[in-house]
Every structure is written in C-alpha cells, then in structure tokens.
Amino acid sequence: MTKETKIKVRGYHLDGYQHVNNARYLEFFEEARWAFFEESDAIKTLQKQNIMFVVVNVNINYRYPASLGQTLTIKSKLENLAEVGGKKSTFQQIIYLEDTDTVVCDAIITFVLFDGKTQRAIPVTEEIREMFVGELSN
C-alpha cells in the first residue's frame, strides 16, 4: 500500500538559496510516515504496548530543488517489514512536485520496533507481522 501526503512549501522551509533546505526533507518524510500510520489499528495496538518505530538509518537522494509555494506529494510505502525474528524494516519514500513526475527527493528509511520499557530494539513477532500484512493488503 502506498500513501500520499501533500505539503506546501512555506518560507520557513527555505534556505539562503531560496529552495527547501536539505534538513527539511527529513521532516517532510517524517510527517508522511506519521500520516501513513495515522489511522492504523496496528500502530494503536503497538502504542498501547509501549512499542514504537525508531529510525536507525536514512539514505536520501536530493534530485530537484523545490521552492516557495510549490506543493509536494510524498509517496510512502512500507517496502519491507522484517521477517519474524528480524528487526530491521524499511520505508521507501519519494517526493514529487505535485501533479508531475519530477522527483524532488527520495529516501530509504530503515527503522526498528523499539520497546519503551526495555529501551531496546525488538524482533518482529508473528502477531506484529500479521497485523501489518493484513492492513497493508487492504
């Protein structure tokens, strides 16, 4: 399942060159990941268990400068949910200029499930995998 999120470029997103500052793209990607799971029953269940997503690696490519007033479309896809017993999963995220095929930026975001009680990454269980696979197939 791919989720689309739209963000309008504002003045405070810009750097001295009048295009979106490179660090802002990380915020845009994060906003889109939150939107991806916003209504997810799986996320709500994990939050009740004090389990959260923690980013452990970001691989990002800057391809085209976005500027003031443009609207960006961020496409987010849970590309790889770790197999049972595994810990690392990945999101593929791509930012386009709205209504075009112009790629502004793309990234592979690697994350783990993190237990808030033990302060450690935890492996994906069969139960967790089934929650997400069920939701992602809808």
Short mmCIF file of the N, C-alpha and C atoms (twelve columns), coordinates in Angstrom:
data_MODEL
# 
_entry.id   MODEL 
# 
loop_
_atom_site.group_PDB 
_atom_site.id 
_atom_site.type_symbol 
_atom_site.label_atom_id 
_atom_site.label_alt_id 
_atom_site.label_comp_id 
_atom_site.label_asym_id 
_atom_site.label_seq_id 
_atom_site.Cartn_x 
_atom_site.Cartn_y 
_atom_site.Cartn_z 
_atom_site.pdbx_PDB_model_num 
ATOM 1   N N  . MET A 1   0.842  -1.173  0.000   1 
ATOM 2   C CA . MET A 1   0.000  0.000   0.000   1 
ATOM 3   C C  . MET A 1   0.891  1.242   0.000   1 
ATOM 4   N N  . THR A 2   0.553  2.185   -0.855  1 
ATOM 5   C CA . THR A 2   1.258  3.468   -0.914  1 
ATOM 6   C C  . THR A 2   0.319  4.561   -0.431  1 
ATOM 7   N N  . LYS A 3   0.808  5.391   0.440   1 
ATOM 8   C CA . LYS A 3   0.033  6.509   0.983   1 
ATOM 9   C C  . LYS A 3   0.632  7.795   0.451   1 
ATOM 10  N N  . GLU A 4   -0.234 8.727   0.039   1 
ATOM 11  C CA . GLU A 4   0.220  10.034  -0.432  1 
ATOM 12  C C  . GLU A 4   -0.068 11.113  0.604   1 
ATOM 13  N N  . THR A 5   0.907  11.975  0.804   1 
ATOM 14  C CA . THR A 5   0.780  13.114  1.713   1 
ATOM 15  C C  . THR A 5   1.212  14.351  0.940   1 
ATOM 16  N N  . LYS A 6   0.492  15.439  1.110   1 
ATOM 17  C CA . LYS A 6   0.836  16.689  0.424   1 
ATOM 18  C C  . LYS A 6   1.317  17.728  1.437   1 
ATOM 19  N N  . ILE A 7   2.362  18.455  1.052   1 
ATOM 20  C CA . ILE A 7   2.911  19.521  1.883   1 
ATOM 21  C C  . ILE A 7   3.191  20.720  0.977   1 
ATOM 22  N N  . LYS A 8   2.732  21.884  1.399   1 
ATOM 23  C CA . LYS A 8   3.009  23.116  0.658   1 
ATOM 24  C C  . LYS A 8   4.300  23.732  1.203   1 
ATOM 25  N N  . VAL A 9   5.181  24.138  0.306   1 
ATOM 26  C CA . VAL A 9   6.456  24.738  0.697   1 
ATOM 27  C C  . VAL A 9   6.196  26.153  1.204   1 
ATOM 28  N N  . ARG A 10  6.621  26.408  2.431   1 
ATOM 29  C CA . ARG A 10  6.469  27.707  3.089   1 
ATOM 30  C C  . ARG A 10  7.827  28.400  3.196   1 
ATOM 31  N N  . GLY A 11  7.791  29.672  3.496   1 
ATOM 32  C CA . GLY A 11  9.022  30.453  3.608   1 
ATOM 33  C C  . GLY A 11  10.005 29.899  4.625   1 
ATOM 34  N N  . TYR A 12  9.495  29.380  5.732   1 
ATOM 35  C CA . TYR A 12  10.397 28.866  6.771   1 
ATOM 36  C C  . TYR A 12  11.048 27.534  6.389   1 
ATOM 37  N N  . HIS A 13  10.650 26.936  5.266   1 
ATOM 38  C CA . HIS A 13  11.294 25.717  4.765   1 
ATOM 39  C C  . HIS A 13  12.545 26.025  3.941   1 
ATOM 40  N N  . LEU A 14  12.715 27.288  3.566   1 
ATOM 41  C CA . LEU A 14  13.759 27.665  2.609   1 
ATOM 42  C C  . LEU A 14  15.089 27.989  3.269   1 
ATOM 43  N N  . ASP A 15  16.141 27.826  2.479   1 
ATOM 44  C CA . ASP A 15  17.483 28.220  2.932   1 
ATOM 45  C C  . ASP A 15  17.895 29.503  2.210   1 
ATOM 46  N N  . GLY A 16  19.134 29.881  2.339   1 
ATOM 47  C CA . GLY A 16  19.633 31.117  1.739   1 
ATOM 48  C C  . GLY A 16  19.595 31.126  0.219   1 
ATOM 49  N N  . TYR A 17  19.477 29.964  -0.388  1 
ATOM 50  C CA . TYR A 17  19.397 29.861  -1.848  1 
ATOM 51  C C  . TYR A 17  17.957 29.893  -2.348  1 
ATOM 52  N N  . GLN A 18  17.025 30.073  -1.423  1 
ATOM 53  C CA . GLN A 18  15.597 30.169  -1.723  1 
ATOM 54  C C  . GLN A 18  14.987 28.872  -2.243  1 
ATOM 55  N N  . HIS A 19  15.572 27.739  -1.833  1 
ATOM 56  C CA . HIS A 19  14.903 26.464  -2.080  1 
ATOM 57  C C  . HIS A 19  14.876 25.681  -0.770  1 
ATOM 58  N N  . VAL A 20  14.105 24.617  -0.741  1 
ATOM 59  C CA . VAL A 20  13.909 23.868  0.505   1 
ATOM 60  C C  . VAL A 20  15.254 23.397  1.040   1 
ATOM 61  N N  . ASN A 21  15.491 23.701  2.304   1 
ATOM 62  C CA . ASN A 21  16.713 23.285  2.985   1 
ATOM 63  C C  . ASN A 21  16.754 21.762  3.083   1 
ATOM 64  N N  . ASN A 22  17.928 21.194  2.890   1 
ATOM 65  C CA . ASN A 22  18.057 19.733  2.877   1 
ATOM 66  C C  . ASN A 22  17.514 19.073  4.140   1 
ATOM 67  N N  . ALA A 23  17.678 19.696  5.289   1 
ATOM 68  C CA . ALA A 23  17.201 19.092  6.537   1 
ATOM 69  C C  . ALA A 23  15.677 19.035  6.600   1 
ATOM 70  N N  . ARG A 24  14.999 19.938  5.922   1 
ATOM 71  C CA . ARG A 24  13.530 19.959  5.927   1 
ATOM 72  C C  . ARG A 24  12.943 18.715  5.288   1 
ATOM 73  N N  . TYR A 25  13.660 18.132  4.326   1 
ATOM 74  C CA . TYR A 25  13.136 16.926  3.684   1 
ATOM 75  C C  . TYR A 25  12.977 15.784  4.683   1 
ATOM 76  N N  . LEU A 26  13.863 15.720  5.647   1 
ATOM 77  C CA . LEU A 26  13.714 14.699  6.697   1 
ATOM 78  C C  . LEU A 26  12.418 14.915  7.466   1 
ATOM 79  N N  . GLU A 27  12.085 16.180  7.728   1 
ATOM 80  C CA . GLU A 27  10.820 16.495  8.406   1 
ATOM 81  C C  . GLU A 27  9.629  16.141  7.520   1 
ATOM 82  N N  . PHE A 28  9.724  16.416  6.226   1 
ATOM 83  C CA . PHE A 28  8.639  16.076  5.300   1 
ATOM 84  C C  . PHE A 28  8.421  14.558  5.277   1 
ATOM 85  N N  . PHE A 29  9.525  13.809  5.212   1 
ATOM 86  C CA . PHE A 29  9.412  12.345  5.217   1 
ATOM 87  C C  . PHE A 29  8.786  11.851  6.523   1 
ATOM 88  N N  . GLU A 30  9.186  12.452  7.641   1 
ATOM 89  C CA . GLU A 30  8.619  12.037  8.920   1 
ATOM 90  C C  . GLU A 30  7.124  12.337  8.987   1 
ATOM 91  N N  . GLU A 31  6.729  13.503  8.536   1 
ATOM 92  C CA . GLU A 31  5.307  13.865  8.501   1 
ATOM 93  C C  . GLU A 31  4.520  12.839  7.690   1 
ATOM 94  N N  . ALA A 32  5.074  12.431  6.570   1 
ATOM 95  C CA . ALA A 32  4.391  11.452  5.721   1 
ATOM 96  C C  . ALA A 32  4.314  10.075  6.375   1 
ATOM 97  N N  . ARG A 33  5.346  9.690   7.121   1 
ATOM 98  C CA . ARG A 33  5.283  8.391   7.826   1 
ATOM 99  C C  . ARG A 33  4.213  8.431   8.912   1 
ATOM 100 N N  . TRP A 34  4.104  9.560   9.629   1 
ATOM 101 C CA . TRP A 34  3.042  9.689   10.632  1 
ATOM 102 C C  . TRP A 34  1.678  9.575   9.954   1 
ATOM 103 N N  . ALA A 35  1.516  10.237  8.816   1 
ATOM 104 C CA . ALA A 35  0.245  10.173  8.084   1 
ATOM 105 C C  . ALA A 35  -0.037 8.753   7.615   1 
ATOM 106 N N  . PHE A 36  1.008  8.038   7.237   1 
ATOM 107 C CA . PHE A 36  0.869  6.658   6.756   1 
ATOM 108 C C  . PHE A 36  0.173  5.790   7.807   1 
ATOM 109 N N  . PHE A 37  0.568  5.993   9.055   1 
ATOM 110 C CA . PHE A 37  0.045  5.151   10.135  1 
ATOM 111 C C  . PHE A 37  -1.041 5.820   10.974  1 
ATOM 112 N N  . GLU A 38  -1.420 7.018   10.622  1 
ATOM 113 C CA . GLU A 38  -2.327 7.810   11.441  1 
ATOM 114 C C  . GLU A 38  -3.578 7.061   11.907  1 
ATOM 115 N N  . GLU A 39  -4.171 6.310   11.030  1 
ATOM 116 C CA . GLU A 39  -5.405 5.604   11.370  1 
ATOM 117 C C  . GLU A 39  -5.198 4.102   11.481  1 
ATOM 118 N N  . SER A 40  -3.962 3.707   11.633  1 
ATOM 119 C CA . SER A 40  -3.625 2.287   11.668  1 
ATOM 120 C C  . SER A 40  -3.989 1.640   13.001  1 
ATOM 121 N N  . ASP A 41  -4.754 0.583   12.938  1 
ATOM 122 C CA . ASP A 41  -5.052 -0.183  14.148  1 
ATOM 123 C C  . ASP A 41  -3.792 -0.840  14.686  1 
ATOM 124 N N  . ALA A 42  -2.897 -1.255  13.779  1 
ATOM 125 C CA . ALA A 42  -1.652 -1.897  14.208  1 
ATOM 126 C C  . ALA A 42  -0.814 -0.938  15.051  1 
ATOM 127 N N  . ILE A 43  -0.698 0.300   14.607  1 
ATOM 128 C CA . ILE A 43  0.089  1.284   15.364  1 
ATOM 129 C C  . ILE A 43  -0.547 1.553   16.716  1 
ATOM 130 N N  . LYS A 44  -1.857 1.672   16.741  1 
ATOM 131 C CA . LYS A 44  -2.550 1.917   18.010  1 
ATOM 132 C C  . LYS A 44  -2.295 0.776   18.987  1 
ATOM 133 N N  . THR A 45  -2.316 -0.452  18.480  1 
ATOM 134 C CA . THR A 45  -2.046 -1.616  19.330  1 
ATOM 135 C C  . THR A 45  -0.621 -1.576  19.864  1 
ATOM 136 N N  . LEU A 46  0.337  -1.255  18.995  1 
ATOM 137 C CA . LEU A 46  1.735  -1.187  19.434  1 
ATOM 138 C C  . LEU A 46  1.950  -0.072  20.450  1 
ATOM 139 N N  . GLN A 47  1.304  1.077   20.243  1 
ATOM 140 C CA . GLN A 47  1.451  2.187   21.182  1 
ATOM 141 C C  . GLN A 47  0.952  1.790   22.572  1 
ATOM 142 N N  . LYS A 48  -0.130 1.035   22.634  1 
ATOM 143 C CA . LYS A 48  -0.643 0.575   23.923  1 
ATOM 144 C C  . LYS A 48  0.356  -0.340  24.624  1 
ATOM 145 N N  . GLN A 49  1.190  -1.015  23.825  1 
ATOM 146 C CA . GLN A 49  2.209  -1.915  24.387  1 
ATOM 147 C C  . GLN A 49  3.553  -1.199  24.592  1 
ATOM 148 N N  . ASN A 50  3.565  0.141   24.389  1 
ATOM 149 C CA . ASN A 50  4.773  0.955   24.528  1 
ATOM 150 C C  . ASN A 50  5.869  0.532   23.533  1 
ATOM 151 N N  . ILE A 51  5.423  0.160   22.326  1 
ATOM 152 C CA . ILE A 51  6.343  -0.185  21.242  1 
ATOM 153 C C  . ILE A 51  6.228  0.901   20.185  1 
ATOM 154 N N  . MET A 52  7.370  1.375   19.724  1 
ATOM 155 C CA . MET A 52  7.368  2.468   18.756  1 
ATOM 156 C C  . MET A 52  8.332  2.196   17.616  1 
ATOM 157 N N  . PHE A 53  8.179  2.978   16.543  1 
ATOM 158 C CA . PHE A 53  9.112  2.924   15.424  1 
ATOM 159 C C  . PHE A 53  10.256 3.881   15.711  1 
ATOM 160 N N  . VAL A 54  11.484 3.418   15.509  1 
ATOM 161 C CA . VAL A 54  12.660 4.275   15.682  1 
ATOM 162 C C  . VAL A 54  13.502 4.167   14.416  1 
ATOM 163 N N  . VAL A 55  13.780 5.310   13.806  1 
ATOM 164 C CA . VAL A 55  14.611 5.360   12.603  1 
ATOM 165 C C  . VAL A 55  16.056 5.088   13.000  1 
ATOM 166 N N  . VAL A 56  16.703 4.170   12.270  1 
ATOM 167 C CA . VAL A 56  18.102 3.848   12.556  1 
ATOM 168 C C  . VAL A 56  19.036 4.193   11.394  1 
ATOM 169 N N  . ASN A 57  18.455 4.463   10.206  1 
ATOM 170 C CA . ASN A 57  19.276 4.839   9.063   1 
ATOM 171 C C  . ASN A 57  18.410 5.547   8.034   1 
ATOM 172 N N  . VAL A 58  18.984 6.578   7.404   1 
ATOM 173 C CA . VAL A 58  18.308 7.292   6.323   1 
ATOM 174 C C  . VAL A 58  19.269 7.370   5.155   1 
ATOM 175 N N  . ASN A 59  18.820 6.908   4.005   1 
ATOM 176 C CA . ASN A 59  19.576 7.015   2.762   1 
ATOM 177 C C  . ASN A 59  18.777 7.931   1.850   1 
ATOM 178 N N  . ILE A 60  19.281 9.127   1.577   1 
ATOM 179 C CA . ILE A 60  18.487 10.147  0.905   1 
ATOM 180 C C  . ILE A 60  19.215 10.665  -0.344  1 
ATOM 181 N N  . ASN A 61  18.435 10.920  -1.386  1 
ATOM 182 C CA . ASN A 61  18.950 11.480  -2.633  1 
ATOM 183 C C  . ASN A 61  18.186 12.756  -2.946  1 
ATOM 184 N N  . TYR A 62  18.921 13.856  -3.107  1 
ATOM 185 C CA . TYR A 62  18.313 15.131  -3.470  1 
ATOM 186 C C  . TYR A 62  18.427 15.264  -4.988  1 
ATOM 187 N N  . ARG A 63  17.280 15.479  -5.658  1 
ATOM 188 C CA . ARG A 63  17.287 15.418  -7.115  1 
ATOM 189 C C  . ARG A 63  16.853 16.716  -7.810  1 
ATOM 190 N N  . TYR A 64  16.011 17.513  -7.152  1 
ATOM 191 C CA . TYR A 64  15.481 18.716  -7.796  1 
ATOM 192 C C  . TYR A 64  15.118 19.727  -6.717  1 
ATOM 193 N N  . PRO A 65  15.479 20.999  -6.878  1 
ATOM 194 C CA . PRO A 65  15.194 21.975  -5.825  1 
ATOM 195 C C  . PRO A 65  13.729 22.425  -5.810  1 
ATOM 196 N N  . ALA A 66  13.074 22.212  -4.696  1 
ATOM 197 C CA . ALA A 66  11.700 22.704  -4.519  1 
ATOM 198 C C  . ALA A 66  11.765 24.113  -3.958  1 
ATOM 199 N N  . SER A 67  10.767 24.940  -4.310  1 
ATOM 200 C CA . SER A 67  10.807 26.335  -3.879  1 
ATOM 201 C C  . SER A 67  9.447  26.808  -3.365  1 
ATOM 202 N N  . LEU A 68  9.447  28.021  -2.879  1 
ATOM 203 C CA . LEU A 68  8.293  28.630  -2.230  1 
ATOM 204 C C  . LEU A 68  7.012  28.498  -3.055  1 
ATOM 205 N N  . GLY A 69  5.955  28.078  -2.380  1 
ATOM 206 C CA . GLY A 69  4.639  27.999  -2.992  1 
ATOM 207 C C  . GLY A 69  4.334  26.699  -3.700  1 
ATOM 208 N N  . GLN A 70  5.353  25.891  -3.964  1 
ATOM 209 C CA . GLN A 70  5.089  24.612  -4.629  1 
ATOM 210 C C  . GLN A 70  4.435  23.645  -3.635  1 
ATOM 211 N N  . THR A 71  3.638  22.759  -4.175  1 
ATOM 212 C CA . THR A 71  3.067  21.691  -3.357  1 
ATOM 213 C C  . THR A 71  3.791  20.403  -3.707  1 
ATOM 214 N N  . LEU A 72  4.195  19.697  -2.679  1 
ATOM 215 C CA . LEU A 72  4.932  18.447  -2.836  1 
ATOM 216 C C  . LEU A 72  4.019  17.277  -2.491  1 
ATOM 217 N N  . THR A 73  4.133  16.217  -3.262  1 
ATOM 218 C CA . THR A 73  3.408  14.985  -2.978  1 
ATOM 219 C C  . THR A 73  4.430  13.957  -2.522  1 
ATOM 220 N N  . ILE A 74  4.230  13.441  -1.323  1 
ATOM 221 C CA . ILE A 74  5.142  12.441  -0.776  1 
ATOM 222 C C  . ILE A 74  4.446  11.091  -0.832  1 
ATOM 223 N N  . LYS A 75  5.060  10.154  -1.527  1 
ATOM 224 C CA . LYS A 75  4.526  8.799   -1.611  1 
ATOM 225 C C  . LYS A 75  5.346  7.921   -0.679  1 
ATOM 226 N N  . SER A 76  4.646  7.264   0.253   1 
ATOM 227 C CA . SER A 76  5.298  6.437   1.266   1 
ATOM 228 C C  . SER A 76  4.798  5.012   1.135   1 
ATOM 229 N N  . LYS A 77  5.743  4.091   1.192   1 
ATOM 230 C CA . LYS A 77  5.389  2.677   1.087   1 
ATOM 231 C C  . LYS A 77  6.228  1.887   2.078   1 
ATOM 232 N N  . LEU A 78  5.565  1.084   2.880   1 
ATOM 233 C CA . LEU A 78  6.291  0.159   3.757   1 
ATOM 234 C C  . LEU A 78  6.825  -0.918  2.832   1 
ATOM 235 N N  . GLU A 79  8.103  -0.789  2.512   1 
ATOM 236 C CA . GLU A 79  8.703  -1.622  1.475   1 
ATOM 237 C C  . GLU A 79  9.041  -3.015  1.991   1 
ATOM 238 N N  . ASN A 80  9.524  -3.065  3.207   1 
ATOM 239 C CA . ASN A 80  9.981  -4.337  3.735   1 
ATOM 240 C C  . ASN A 80  9.725  -4.381  5.237   1 
ATOM 241 N N  . LEU A 81  8.780  -5.194  5.641   1 
ATOM 242 C CA . LEU A 81  8.593  -5.439  7.063   1 
ATOM 243 C C  . LEU A 81  9.441  -6.653  7.394   1 
ATOM 244 N N  . ALA A 82  10.271 -6.533  8.410   1 
ATOM 245 C CA . ALA A 82  11.188 -7.615  8.765   1 
ATOM 246 C C  . ALA A 82  10.438 -8.932  8.908   1 
ATOM 247 N N  . GLU A 83  11.113 -9.990  8.505   1 
ATOM 248 C CA . GLU A 83  10.552 -11.323 8.712   1 
ATOM 249 C C  . GLU A 83  10.461 -11.589 10.209  1 
ATOM 250 N N  . VAL A 84  9.658  -12.561 10.596  1 
ATOM 251 C CA . VAL A 84  9.530  -12.925 12.006  1 
ATOM 252 C C  . VAL A 84  10.927 -13.197 12.560  1 
ATOM 253 N N  . GLY A 85  11.240 -12.565 13.681  1 
ATOM 254 C CA . GLY A 85  12.543 -12.715 14.312  1 
ATOM 255 C C  . GLY A 85  13.546 -11.663 13.870  1 
ATOM 256 N N  . GLY A 86  13.267 -10.982 12.759  1 
ATOM 257 C CA . GLY A 86  14.148 -9.932  12.270  1 
ATOM 258 C C  . GLY A 86  13.816 -8.606  12.942  1 
ATOM 259 N N  . LYS A 87  14.716 -7.661  12.821  1 
ATOM 260 C CA . LYS A 87  14.495 -6.373  13.480  1 
ATOM 261 C C  . LYS A 87  14.375 -5.203  12.516  1 
ATOM 262 N N  . LYS A 88  15.110 -5.187  11.423  1 
ATOM 263 C CA . LYS A 88  15.131 -4.015  10.550  1 
ATOM 264 C C  . LYS A 88  14.068 -4.101  9.453   1 
ATOM 265 N N  . SER A 89  13.348 -2.990  9.286   1 
ATOM 266 C CA . SER A 89  12.332 -2.856  8.248   1 
ATOM 267 C C  . SER A 89  12.607 -1.556  7.499   1 
ATOM 268 N N  . THR A 90  12.006 -1.399  6.309   1 
ATOM 269 C CA . THR A 90  12.281 -0.191  5.535   1 
ATOM 270 C C  . THR A 90  11.023 0.414   4.925   1 
ATOM 271 N N  . PHE A 91  11.086 1.729   4.811   1 
ATOM 272 C CA . PHE A 91  10.115 2.528   4.081   1 
ATOM 273 C C  . PHE A 91  10.800 3.046   2.827   1 
ATOM 274 N N  . GLN A 92  10.073 3.081   1.719   1 
ATOM 275 C CA . GLN A 92  10.521 3.806   0.545   1 
ATOM 276 C C  . GLN A 92  9.663  5.063   0.483   1 
ATOM 277 N N  . GLN A 93  10.300 6.213   0.367   1 
ATOM 278 C CA . GLN A 93  9.565  7.466   0.286   1 
ATOM 279 C C  . GLN A 93  10.118 8.306   -0.857  1 
ATOM 280 N N  . ILE A 94  9.190  8.870   -1.643  1 
ATOM 281 C CA . ILE A 94  9.572  9.691   -2.794  1 
ATOM 282 C C  . ILE A 94  8.751  10.971  -2.750  1 
ATOM 283 N N  . ILE A 95  9.425  12.100  -2.945  1 
ATOM 284 C CA . ILE A 95  8.751  13.393  -3.002  1 
ATOM 285 C C  . ILE A 95  8.734  13.853  -4.457  1 
ATOM 286 N N  . TYR A 96  7.527  14.184  -4.934  1 
ATOM 287 C CA . TYR A 96  7.327  14.688  -6.292  1 
ATOM 288 C C  . TYR A 96  6.799  16.116  -6.225  1 
ATOM 289 N N  . LEU A 97  7.065  16.897  -7.268  1 
ATOM 290 C CA . LEU A 97  6.330  18.137  -7.442  1 
ATOM 291 C C  . LEU A 97  4.905  17.720  -7.775  1 
ATOM 292 N N  . GLU A 98  3.932  18.343  -7.137  1 
ATOM 293 C CA . GLU A 98  2.538  17.953  -7.318  1 
ATOM 294 C C  . GLU A 98  2.145  17.919  -8.798  1 
ATOM 295 N N  . ASP A 99  1.418  16.865  -9.146  1 
ATOM 296 C CA . ASP A 99  0.880  16.681  -10.499 1 
ATOM 297 C C  . ASP A 99  1.952  16.589  -11.586 1 
ATOM 298 N N  . THR A 100 3.153  16.150  -11.208 1 
ATOM 299 C CA . THR A 100 4.212  15.926  -12.199 1 
ATOM 300 C C  . THR A 100 4.904  14.603  -11.854 1 
ATOM 301 N N  . ASP A 101 5.802  14.200  -12.729 1 
ATOM 302 C CA . ASP A 101 6.632  13.035  -12.425 1 
ATOM 303 C C  . ASP A 101 8.046  13.468  -12.035 1 
ATOM 304 N N  . THR A 102 8.221  14.751  -11.694 1 
ATOM 305 C CA . THR A 102 9.515  15.282  -11.271 1 
ATOM 306 C C  . THR A 102 9.802  14.860  -9.834  1 
ATOM 307 N N  . VAL A 103 10.843 14.063  -9.674  1 
ATOM 308 C CA . VAL A 103 11.249 13.606  -8.346  1 
ATOM 309 C C  . VAL A 103 12.135 14.679  -7.726  1 
ATOM 310 N N  . VAL A 104 11.701 15.170  -6.580  1 
ATOM 311 C CA . VAL A 104 12.455 16.179  -5.837  1 
ATOM 312 C C  . VAL A 104 13.488 15.506  -4.945  1 
ATOM 313 N N  . CYS A 105 13.063 14.427  -4.308  1 
ATOM 314 C CA . CYS A 105 13.903 13.769  -3.319  1 
ATOM 315 C C  . CYS A 105 13.366 12.365  -3.102  1 
ATOM 316 N N  . ASP A 106 14.244 11.418  -2.813  1 
ATOM 317 C CA . ASP A 106 13.773 10.080  -2.458  1 
ATOM 318 C C  . ASP A 106 14.653 9.523   -1.349  1 
ATOM 319 N N  . ALA A 107 14.092 8.587   -0.602  1 
ATOM 320 C CA . ALA A 107 14.831 8.047   0.535   1 
ATOM 321 C C  . ALA A 107 14.387 6.630   0.851   1 
ATOM 322 N N  . ILE A 108 15.315 5.894   1.392   1 
ATOM 323 C CA . ILE A 108 15.017 4.613   2.037   1 
ATOM 324 C C  . ILE A 108 15.263 4.849   3.522   1 
ATOM 325 N N  . ILE A 109 14.214 4.637   4.311   1 
ATOM 326 C CA . ILE A 109 14.267 4.853   5.754   1 
ATOM 327 C C  . ILE A 109 14.261 3.487   6.429   1 
ATOM 328 N N  . THR A 110 15.299 3.185   7.173   1 
ATOM 329 C CA . THR A 110 15.368 1.925   7.910   1 
ATOM 330 C C  . THR A 110 14.968 2.194   9.348   1 
ATOM 331 N N  . PHE A 111 14.101 1.340   9.882   1 
ATOM 332 C CA . PHE A 111 13.629 1.514   11.251  1 
ATOM 333 C C  . PHE A 111 13.542 0.173   11.961  1 
ATOM 334 N N  . VAL A 112 13.465 0.257   13.272  1 
ATOM 335 C CA . VAL A 112 13.241 -0.921  14.106  1 
ATOM 336 C C  . VAL A 112 12.050 -0.646  15.012  1 
ATOM 337 N N  . LEU A 113 11.478 -1.700  15.513  1 
ATOM 338 C CA . LEU A 113 10.483 -1.574  16.571  1 
ATOM 339 C C  . LEU A 113 11.250 -1.501  17.877  1 
ATOM 340 N N  . PHE A 114 10.867 -0.560  18.721  1 
ATOM 341 C CA . PHE A 114 11.621 -0.252  19.927  1 
ATOM 342 C C  . PHE A 114 10.702 -0.384  21.132  1 
ATOM 343 N N  . ASP A 115 11.129 -1.171  22.096  1 
ATOM 344 C CA . ASP A 115 10.353 -1.372  23.321  1 
ATOM 345 C C  . ASP A 115 10.695 -0.259  24.306  1 
ATOM 346 N N  . GLY A 116 9.693  0.565   24.627  1 
ATOM 347 C CA . GLY A 116 9.903  1.693   25.532  1 
ATOM 348 C C  . GLY A 116 10.281 1.269   26.942  1 
ATOM 349 N N  . LYS A 117 9.897  0.063   27.356  1 
ATOM 350 C CA . LYS A 117 10.231 -0.408  28.708  1 
ATOM 351 C C  . LYS A 117 11.687 -0.844  28.809  1 
ATOM 352 N N  . THR A 118 12.131 -1.641  27.842  1 
ATOM 353 C CA . THR A 118 13.497 -2.177  27.908  1 
ATOM 354 C C  . THR A 118 14.517 -1.270  27.233  1 
ATOM 355 N N  . GLN A 119 14.011 -0.277  26.445  1 
ATOM 356 C CA . GLN A 119 14.883 0.634   25.703  1 
ATOM 357 C C  . GLN A 119 15.775 -0.117  24.708  1 
ATOM 358 N N  . ARG A 120 15.183 -1.138  24.074  1 
ATOM 359 C CA . ARG A 120 15.921 -1.953  23.098  1 
ATOM 360 C C  . ARG A 120 15.048 -2.237  21.877  1 
ATOM 361 N N  . ALA A 121 15.729 -2.450  20.767  1 
ATOM 362 C CA . ALA A 121 15.031 -2.901  19.566  1 
ATOM 363 C C  . ALA A 121 14.536 -4.318  19.808  1 
ATOM 364 N N  . ILE A 122 13.358 -4.604  19.279  1 
ATOM 365 C CA . ILE A 122 12.783 -5.937  19.459  1 
ATOM 366 C C  . ILE A 122 12.520 -6.572  18.091  1 
ATOM 367 N N  . PRO A 123 12.550 -7.898  18.044  1 
ATOM 368 C CA . PRO A 123 12.252 -8.559  16.777  1 
ATOM 369 C C  . PRO A 123 10.761 -8.499  16.454  1 
ATOM 370 N N  . VAL A 124 10.464 -8.572  15.168  1 
ATOM 371 C CA . VAL A 124 9.080  -8.632  14.717  1 
ATOM 372 C C  . VAL A 124 8.532  -10.014 15.059  1 
ATOM 373 N N  . THR A 125 7.401  -10.023 15.734  1 
ATOM 374 C CA . THR A 125 6.752  -11.294 16.081  1 
ATOM 375 C C  . THR A 125 5.750  -11.668 14.997  1 
ATOM 376 N N  . GLU A 126 5.290  -12.873 15.032  1 
ATOM 377 C CA . GLU A 126 4.259  -13.321 14.090  1 
ATOM 378 C C  . GLU A 126 3.010  -12.450 14.227  1 
ATOM 379 N N  . GLU A 127 2.633  -12.127 15.468  1 
ATOM 380 C CA . GLU A 127 1.456  -11.292 15.724  1 
ATOM 381 C C  . GLU A 127 1.607  -9.906  15.091  1 
ATOM 382 N N  . ILE A 128 2.762  -9.282  15.266  1 
ATOM 383 C CA . ILE A 128 3.005  -7.955  14.694  1 
ATOM 384 C C  . ILE A 128 2.988  -8.033  13.176  1 
ATOM 385 N N  . ARG A 129 3.646  -9.026  12.630  1 
ATOM 386 C CA . ARG A 129 3.696  -9.181  11.172  1 
ATOM 387 C C  . ARG A 129 2.287  -9.339  10.605  1 
ATOM 388 N N  . GLU A 130 1.466  -10.148 11.235  1 
ATOM 389 C CA . GLU A 130 0.097  -10.367 10.756  1 
ATOM 390 C C  . GLU A 130 -0.726 -9.083  10.815  1 
ATOM 391 N N  . MET A 131 -0.531 -8.274  11.870  1 
ATOM 392 C CA . MET A 131 -1.260 -7.003  11.973  1 
ATOM 393 C C  . MET A 131 -0.970 -6.115  10.763  1 
ATOM 394 N N  . PHE A 132 0.305  -5.997  10.411  1 
ATOM 395 C CA . PHE A 132 0.689  -5.103  9.320   1 
ATOM 396 C C  . PHE A 132 0.379  -5.691  7.956   1 
ATOM 397 N N  . VAL A 133 0.627  -6.954  7.769   1 
ATOM 398 C CA . VAL A 133 0.349  -7.564  6.477   1 
ATOM 399 C C  . VAL A 133 -1.143 -7.468  6.169   1 
ATOM 400 N N  . GLY A 134 -1.985 -7.667  7.175   1 
ATOM 401 C CA . GLY A 134 -3.431 -7.527  6.978   1 
ATOM 402 C C  . GLY A 134 -3.817 -6.129  6.568   1 
ATOM 403 N N  . GLU A 135 -3.260 -5.130  7.236   1 
ATOM 404 C CA . GLU A 135 -3.587 -3.738  6.930   1 
ATOM 405 C C  . GLU A 135 -3.019 -3.301  5.586   1 
ATOM 406 N N  . LEU A 136 -1.821 -3.753  5.259   1 
ATOM 407 C CA . LEU A 136 -1.175 -3.303  4.040   1 
ATOM 408 C C  . LEU A 136 -1.798 -3.930  2.791   1 
ATOM 409 N N  . SER A 137 -2.478 -5.044  2.961   1 
ATOM 410 C CA . SER A 137 -3.102 -5.675  1.794   1 
ATOM 411 C C  . SER A 137 -4.438 -5.032  1.474   1 
ATOM 412 N N  . ASN A 138 -4.968 -4.209  2.376   1 
ATOM 413 C CA . ASN A 138 -6.260 -3.543  2.135   1 
ATOM 414 C C  . ASN A 138 -6.124 -2.390  1.174   1 
# 
